[in-house]
C-alpha angles and dihedrals in degrees: 000000000000107000118232107240103213133142099226092192089078097046131097120237091262091048090051088052090052093047092050091048092051092048091054099036107030095140090052092047090054088060097040138089123228088255091055092047091049091049093051093050097038099238136111124283088235090060090054092048092051092050100071098064089048090062095041105269130114093223145328092286092057090048092051092049093052094045092050090053091051092047092055095093121173122224089247092058091049092054092043089058095055116106125191118254104258092215093053110022094194095059125077106170099058126215089242092055092047091050091050091053091049091047093051089050094051092043088059098039110109108207093211093053091045091052090046089056091051092049091047092053092045093053095045120115087212134001122215122194122205108194126156137165114359092357094058092090091052091051092050091048091050093050093044094053099038094053088067090067094060093255115143105236137155141174118248099238098179123089135182113023089335088077086078087073087067096039088056090071099046117117133188088261094062134091129213119204113200137176119223106184113173096339144007115266119220091248091052091049090054092048090052093046095046092055087073088065101041099026098222118152126256130202115197123197110196142164091216116097092185121026134130092246101051092085094055096080126077089238127013123197123189126222119176120229097173134265122324096257095047134088103273112239122206093203096105097039089051092052091048091051092048090051090052089051091050091045090056092046089061095055093078098010100167094045091048092050088052091050091051091048089053089050090053090049091051091050091051093047094052101029092116093051097038108030116190 
């Protein structure tokens, strides 16, 4: 997160409240009006309007424009900012950092929504997974594991306007799982828009707690990948995916155990012909 550089010694009590609110809720502020900010803090709109010149901006619009520029961090800058762990020179993503990402994920995981996602996947006639870029490995892992439970599931391989070839076959009994890390891709936007016509279900996994697109999916689950200007870890998203896999395995536990036992028997039978 971009820190707010303000000398609080020169601020009024209301201005300190605004500065503290911005520091803790920058993403929300970038999507808010002055009226909404004032309502959240419990002060007047005029107090919010007077705040921006105090910290060097003409108005809220100018503040938003500058913050968005600073939040646009390239992969090179993320790597440049990484420092080795002094205690263990060969590690970079520390155990403490990984635990903090996992903790943030679990703190924002709503059990009812998570169970709703599991039920939705279990009832689906077919599950489609749209995963690109850094989320592609997660999508492939999800498909690989879920197939074992007898669920019909496939990756959406097409991109650009070719994705319409997959959308053509969607029905109101299907579910699309998509990953929206950082922003919403054009293909994902189309998938979310088209559900209004066909009424299939969508499950979004995102690292954005507050964004204008997180409410577009039927169910949205959060997985932390770190602050905007950091190297983005997939530790927490991977754990979330694995929990979804385990949740589905419990829906027909005995049948799934039987399927896995048959898989083990097949591996043993053909281990000489198909070594692992």
